[in-house]
Amino acid sequence: MGILNVTPDSFSDGGAFIAEDAAVAQAMHMVKEGASIIDIGGESTRPGAAAVSVDEELQRVVPVVEAIRKQSDVLISVDTSKPSVMNAAIQAGASIINDVRALQEEGALEAAAQLNVSICLMHMQGQPRTMQHEPHYDDVVEEVVRFLQQRVAACELAGIERSQIWVDPGFGFGKTLEHNLQLLESLDQFQALGIPLLVGVSRKTMIGALLGDLPVEKRVLGSVGAAVVAVARGAKIVRVHDVKQTVQALQGAGLYPFPH
Ligand code: 8Y4
């Protein structure tokens, strides 16, 4: 899964709007490098980031989904928690919902159930603005597994088929470095849910910290190493910025499912 942020700080045209052409070109580049899914997000969920209005998110995401769909059959996931953005993005050609709030926002579960698409449920402790202020768990692995089990059950009650659900421990979302490492160490316990596991560690703070506080642009190799370990421990999908490097590392490790 290749990451496509469509926030003004990523594909700025110099003003407040994203440059649609540049975003679509980046998506096509990742497809050429081996991405089978493009994850498009218009809300920054980085620690401390401000909330984005529905209209703003729609204006960022929908035109890019439409433009990619015109050029390619690649699977498109929409990184959103908002029911109206889910609806509009699926209408525009996306087929996966990636919700860091695990369909807990008002109306999200119902919207997703109606759309009949695949859903990634992610764990987060707290809210993006404050989640890195002293995260606490008694047993992080047990608590995250239990939360995901509960969200899977809620989805099934709402009529979503189990075969359409993916789960994700949510690396960096209300977790210290120690919590993230415990989760990475124990990914086999998520596999035990019998549901495809998605892992996103690419360029995150935990990688910077493990490499001696490297800035974000120097985290590629650390990110690729973590992605390989995640797949070796059962992850079926890895959400990454550096598609070519990740594909090559997985191929070298004999972990790439489709020989190219
Ligand atoms: C540098 C680059 C520093 C990126 C931080 C970041 C996940 C996710 C995000 C994830 C799923 C991010 C939308 C955070 N992370 N969705 N989204 N899983 N399913 N930060 O781990 O990439 S955004």
Tab-separated table of C-alpha atoms and ligand atoms in Angstrom:
chain	number	residue	atom	x	y	z
A	1	MET	CA	0.000	0.000	0.000
A	2	GLY	CA	1.557	3.272	-1.167
A	3	ILE	CA	0.844	6.435	0.816
A	4	LEU	CA	-0.579	9.471	-0.972
A	5	ASN	CA	-1.140	12.441	1.329
A	6	VAL	CA	-3.365	15.029	-0.307
A	7	THR	CA	-2.899	17.788	2.230
A	8	PRO	CA	-1.733	21.277	1.181
A	9	ASP	CA	1.642	20.703	2.881
A	10	SER	CA	2.317	17.688	0.589
A	11	PHE	CA	1.198	18.704	-2.936
A	12	SER	CA	0.938	22.448	-2.623
A	13	ASP	CA	0.416	24.593	-5.712
A	14	GLY	CA	1.841	27.464	-3.711
A	15	GLY	CA	-1.514	28.294	-2.176
A	16	ALA	CA	-4.030	26.428	-0.055
A	17	PHE	CA	-4.948	23.928	-2.784
A	18	ILE	CA	-3.297	20.639	-3.614
A	19	ALA	CA	-1.869	20.241	-7.094
A	20	GLU	CA	-4.001	17.407	-8.444
A	21	ASP	CA	-1.635	16.531	-11.319
A	22	ALA	CA	1.330	16.078	-9.005
A	23	ALA	CA	-0.688	13.886	-6.657
A	24	VAL	CA	-1.916	11.669	-9.521
A	25	ALA	CA	1.620	11.412	-10.950
A	26	GLN	CA	2.922	10.293	-7.549
A	27	ALA	CA	0.183	7.641	-7.381
A	28	MET	CA	1.059	6.328	-10.867
A	29	HIS	CA	4.738	6.283	-9.909
A	30	MET	CA	4.001	4.113	-6.867
A	31	VAL	CA	1.899	1.759	-9.024
A	32	LYS	CA	4.817	1.374	-11.432
A	33	GLU	CA	7.077	0.599	-8.473
A	34	GLY	CA	4.788	-2.228	-7.352
A	35	ALA	CA	2.059	-0.774	-5.125
A	36	SER	CA	-1.192	-2.715	-5.396
A	37	ILE	CA	-3.153	-0.232	-3.266
A	38	ILE	CA	-2.954	3.581	-3.127
A	39	ASP	CA	-4.036	5.036	0.241
A	40	ILE	CA	-5.326	8.578	-0.191
A	41	GLY	CA	-5.708	10.807	2.861
A	42	GLY	CA	-6.817	14.418	3.144
A	43	GLU	CA	-6.725	14.725	6.924
A	44	SER	CA	-3.387	14.951	8.679
A	45	THR	CA	-3.436	12.581	11.651
A	46	ARG	CA	0.093	13.442	12.723
A	47	PRO	CA	0.455	14.251	16.421
A	48	GLY	CA	-0.715	17.823	17.010
A	49	ALA	CA	-2.377	18.260	13.605
A	50	ALA	CA	-5.509	20.425	13.375
A	51	ALA	CA	-8.940	19.036	12.440
A	52	VAL	CA	-10.113	19.348	8.824
A	53	SER	CA	-13.688	20.186	7.785
A	54	VAL	CA	-15.795	17.790	5.720
A	55	ASP	CA	-15.831	20.156	2.726
A	56	GLU	CA	-12.078	20.619	2.848
A	57	GLU	CA	-11.456	16.878	2.987
A	58	LEU	CA	-13.908	16.220	0.124
A	59	GLN	CA	-12.241	18.856	-2.055
A	60	ARG	CA	-8.810	17.347	-1.433
A	61	VAL	CA	-9.658	13.666	-1.832
A	62	VAL	CA	-12.453	13.206	-4.386
A	63	PRO	CA	-10.837	14.801	-7.483
A	64	VAL	CA	-7.658	12.777	-6.920
A	65	VAL	CA	-9.576	9.501	-6.543
A	66	GLU	CA	-11.481	10.251	-9.768
A	67	ALA	CA	-8.325	11.117	-11.674
A	68	ILE	CA	-6.456	7.973	-10.550
A	69	ARG	CA	-9.459	5.815	-11.397
A	70	LYS	CA	-9.500	7.262	-14.940
A	71	GLN	CA	-5.893	6.202	-15.488
A	72	SER	CA	-5.568	2.913	-13.623
A	73	ASP	CA	-7.326	-0.101	-12.117
A	74	VAL	CA	-5.172	0.045	-8.963
A	75	LEU	CA	-7.073	-0.496	-5.702
A	76	ILE	CA	-7.713	2.815	-3.970
A	77	SER	CA	-8.240	3.131	-0.229
A	78	VAL	CA	-9.519	6.302	1.368
A	79	ASP	CA	-7.972	7.302	4.670
A	80	THR	CA	-10.899	8.989	6.412
A	81	SER	CA	-13.159	8.802	9.452
A	82	LYS	CA	-15.988	10.862	7.945
A	83	PRO	CA	-19.083	9.098	6.550
A	84	SER	CA	-19.613	11.636	3.755
A	85	VAL	CA	-15.995	11.339	2.602
A	86	MET	CA	-16.321	7.533	2.633
A	87	ASN	CA	-19.446	7.772	0.464
A	88	ALA	CA	-17.992	10.256	-2.007
A	89	ALA	CA	-14.637	8.482	-2.340
A	90	ILE	CA	-16.222	5.077	-2.967
A	91	GLN	CA	-18.562	6.703	-5.507
A	92	ALA	CA	-15.478	8.199	-7.182
A	93	GLY	CA	-13.760	4.802	-7.495
A	94	ALA	CA	-12.156	3.865	-4.163
A	95	SER	CA	-12.898	0.354	-2.870
A	96	ILE	CA	-11.338	0.303	0.609
A	97	ILE	CA	-11.942	2.449	3.711
A	98	ASN	CA	-8.907	2.998	5.943
A	99	ASP	CA	-10.191	4.481	9.186
A	100	VAL	CA	-7.710	5.320	11.957
A	101	ARG	CA	-10.773	5.764	14.227
A	102	ALA	CA	-12.028	2.239	13.455
A	103	LEU	CA	-15.545	3.424	12.426
A	104	GLN	CA	-16.264	4.937	15.857
A	105	GLU	CA	-17.333	8.379	14.587
A	106	GLU	CA	-21.062	9.131	14.405
A	107	GLY	CA	-22.573	7.383	11.357
A	108	ALA	CA	-19.308	5.797	10.163
A	109	LEU	CA	-20.190	2.165	10.920
A	110	GLU	CA	-23.545	2.502	9.145
A	111	ALA	CA	-21.978	4.266	6.153
A	112	ALA	CA	-19.298	1.591	5.778
A	113	ALA	CA	-21.829	-1.240	6.092
A	114	GLN	CA	-23.986	0.292	3.338
A	115	LEU	CA	-21.012	0.715	1.004
A	116	ASN	CA	-20.117	-3.003	1.097
A	117	VAL	CA	-16.346	-2.447	0.688
A	118	SER	CA	-13.212	-3.598	2.540
A	119	ILE	CA	-12.444	-1.793	5.799
A	120	CYS	CA	-9.211	-1.360	7.709
A	121	LEU	CA	-9.861	-0.948	11.456
A	122	MET	CA	-6.951	0.716	13.271
A	123	HIS	CA	-6.267	1.092	16.985
A	124	MET	CA	-5.555	4.533	18.444
A	125	GLN	CA	-5.396	5.580	22.090
A	126	GLY	CA	-6.759	9.127	22.487
A	127	GLN	CA	-7.083	11.675	19.677
A	128	PRO	CA	-4.393	12.798	17.213
A	129	ARG	CA	-3.914	16.205	18.823
A	130	THR	CA	-3.023	14.784	22.258
A	131	MET	CA	-2.380	11.052	21.763
A	132	GLN	CA	1.375	11.256	22.386
A	133	HIS	CA	0.946	12.919	25.798
A	134	GLU	CA	1.803	10.049	28.156
A	135	PRO	CA	0.161	7.048	26.488
A	136	HIS	CA	-0.496	4.296	29.042
A	137	TYR	CA	-1.350	0.597	28.910
A	138	ASP	CA	-1.199	-2.214	31.456
A	139	ASP	CA	-0.561	-4.655	28.594
A	140	VAL	CA	-0.408	-2.947	25.228
A	141	VAL	CA	-0.630	-6.103	23.106
A	142	GLU	CA	-3.596	-7.533	25.018
A	143	GLU	CA	-5.430	-4.192	25.033
A	144	VAL	CA	-4.927	-3.493	21.332
A	145	VAL	CA	-5.945	-7.051	20.345
A	146	ARG	CA	-9.059	-6.788	22.538
A	147	PHE	CA	-10.020	-3.414	21.061
A	148	LEU	CA	-9.690	-4.750	17.515
A	149	GLN	CA	-11.726	-7.854	18.397
A	150	GLN	CA	-14.474	-5.572	19.741
A	151	ARG	CA	-14.471	-3.409	16.596
A	152	VAL	CA	-14.583	-6.517	14.375
A	153	ALA	CA	-17.602	-7.725	16.382
A	154	ALA	CA	-19.282	-4.301	16.017
A	155	CYS	CA	-18.702	-4.418	12.260
A	156	GLU	CA	-20.165	-7.911	11.984
A	157	LEU	CA	-23.241	-6.837	13.999
A	158	ALA	CA	-23.678	-3.930	11.572
A	159	GLY	CA	-23.706	-6.376	8.659
A	160	ILE	CA	-20.105	-6.082	7.453
A	161	GLU	CA	-18.706	-9.449	6.397
A	162	ARG	CA	-15.676	-10.670	8.321
A	163	SER	CA	-13.958	-11.385	4.985
A	164	GLN	CA	-14.031	-7.634	4.235
A	165	ILE	CA	-12.275	-6.561	7.433
A	166	TRP	CA	-8.571	-5.851	8.012
A	167	VAL	CA	-6.989	-4.900	11.355
A	168	ASP	CA	-4.038	-2.679	12.246
A	169	PRO	CA	-2.330	-2.094	15.644
A	170	GLY	CA	-1.827	1.600	14.795
A	171	PHE	CA	1.909	2.137	15.273
A	172	GLY	CA	2.580	5.570	16.786
A	173	PHE	CA	-1.063	6.331	17.559
A	174	GLY	CA	-1.006	6.880	21.333
A	175	LYS	CA	2.047	4.652	21.838
A	176	THR	CA	5.534	5.133	23.250
A	177	LEU	CA	8.570	3.608	21.524
A	178	GLU	CA	8.381	0.768	24.049
A	179	HIS	CA	4.702	0.111	23.202
A	180	ASN	CA	5.484	0.127	19.468
A	181	LEU	CA	8.320	-2.365	19.959
A	182	GLN	CA	6.138	-4.684	22.045
A	183	LEU	CA	3.520	-4.616	19.279
A	184	LEU	CA	6.078	-5.300	16.537
A	185	GLU	CA	7.475	-8.159	18.626
A	186	SER	CA	4.012	-9.678	19.120
A	187	LEU	CA	2.440	-9.357	15.675
A	188	ASP	CA	1.735	-13.102	15.706
A	189	GLN	CA	-0.992	-12.414	18.297
A	190	PHE	CA	-2.801	-10.234	15.739
A	191	GLN	CA	-2.499	-12.920	13.105
A	192	ALA	CA	-4.370	-15.157	15.539
A	193	LEU	CA	-7.515	-13.055	14.911
A	194	GLY	CA	-7.626	-14.759	11.507
A	195	ILE	CA	-8.060	-11.407	9.764
A	196	PRO	CA	-5.610	-9.767	7.338
A	197	LEU	CA	-3.148	-7.578	9.243
A	198	LEU	CA	-2.019	-4.172	7.954
A	199	VAL	CA	1.053	-2.468	9.418
A	200	GLY	CA	2.133	1.155	8.989
A	201	VAL	CA	5.552	2.111	10.320
A	202	SER	CA	6.958	4.005	7.334
A	203	ARG	CA	9.106	7.021	8.317
A	204	LYS	CA	7.396	7.263	11.706
A	205	THR	CA	8.925	8.728	14.866
A	206	MET	CA	9.634	5.228	16.216
A	207	ILE	CA	11.955	4.586	13.254
A	208	GLY	CA	13.702	7.915	13.815
A	209	ALA	CA	14.128	7.084	17.507
A	210	LEU	CA	15.490	3.572	16.856
A	211	LEU	CA	18.079	5.034	14.467
A	212	GLY	CA	19.327	7.644	16.940
A	213	ASP	CA	16.829	10.437	16.257
A	214	LEU	CA	17.176	10.611	12.489
A	215	PRO	CA	15.067	13.193	10.649
A	216	VAL	CA	12.161	11.973	8.525
A	217	GLU	CA	14.064	12.010	5.185
A	218	LYS	CA	16.725	9.631	6.578
A	219	ARG	CA	14.334	6.963	7.792
A	220	VAL	CA	13.953	4.973	4.550
A	221	LEU	CA	16.218	2.019	5.384
A	222	GLY	CA	14.917	1.743	8.943
A	223	SER	CA	11.359	1.812	7.594
A	224	VAL	CA	12.113	-0.895	5.044
A	225	GLY	CA	13.686	-3.088	7.757
A	226	ALA	CA	10.608	-2.716	9.939
A	227	ALA	CA	8.298	-3.482	6.995
A	228	VAL	CA	10.207	-6.696	6.218
A	229	VAL	CA	9.984	-7.805	9.845
A	230	ALA	CA	6.257	-7.006	9.907
A	231	VAL	CA	5.621	-9.163	6.834
A	232	ALA	CA	7.854	-11.939	8.219
A	233	ARG	CA	5.652	-11.861	11.350
A	234	GLY	CA	2.418	-12.144	9.394
A	235	ALA	CA	1.409	-8.700	8.088
A	236	LYS	CA	-0.392	-9.040	4.740
A	237	ILE	CA	-0.304	-5.345	3.805
A	238	VAL	CA	2.350	-2.743	4.614
A	239	ARG	CA	1.536	0.969	4.279
A	240	VAL	CA	4.689	2.660	2.970
A	241	HIS	CA	6.105	5.806	1.384
A	242	ASP	CA	9.049	4.049	-0.307
A	243	VAL	CA	7.384	1.465	-2.513
A	244	LYS	CA	10.304	0.407	-4.712
A	245	GLN	CA	12.681	-0.094	-1.808
A	246	THR	CA	10.106	-2.031	0.207
A	247	VAL	CA	9.189	-4.301	-2.710
A	248	GLN	CA	12.860	-5.079	-3.406
A	249	ALA	CA	13.600	-5.833	0.250
A	250	LEU	CA	10.566	-8.141	0.472
A	251	GLN	CA	11.591	-9.861	-2.773
A	252	GLY	CA	15.107	-10.350	-1.415
A	253	ALA	CA	13.684	-11.856	1.758
A	254	GLY	CA	11.479	-14.258	-0.235
A	255	LEU	CA	8.414	-12.569	1.235
A	256	TYR	CA	6.961	-11.003	-1.904
A	257	PRO	CA	3.935	-13.000	-2.936
A	258	PHE	CA	3.910	-12.153	-6.648
A	259	PRO	CA	7.205	-12.727	-8.485
A	260	HIS	CA	7.591	-9.811	-10.916
B	1	8Y4	C1	6.486	10.714	8.911
B	1	8Y4	C2	5.644	10.190	7.982
B	1	8Y4	C3	6.087	10.789	10.213
B	1	8Y4	C4	4.391	9.740	8.348
B	1	8Y4	C5	4.829	10.330	10.583
B	1	8Y4	C6	3.976	9.802	9.648
B	1	8Y4	C7	-1.389	4.697	9.606
B	1	8Y4	C8	-2.534	5.003	8.867
B	1	8Y4	C9	-1.364	6.809	9.202
B	1	8Y4	C10	-1.185	3.357	10.021
B	1	8Y4	C11	-3.245	2.823	8.899
B	1	8Y4	C12	1.817	8.623	9.443
B	1	8Y4	C13	-3.509	7.076	7.887
B	1	8Y4	C14	0.539	8.579	10.178
B	1	8Y4	N1	-0.666	5.837	9.795
B	1	8Y4	N2	-3.452	4.080	8.506
B	1	8Y4	N3	-2.499	6.339	8.614
B	1	8Y4	N4	-2.144	2.464	9.630
B	1	8Y4	N5	-4.130	1.879	8.558
B	1	8Y4	N6	2.739	9.406	10.077
B	1	8Y4	O1	-0.237	2.989	10.708
B	1	8Y4	O2	1.991	8.056	8.404
B	1	8Y4	S1	-0.919	8.488	9.150
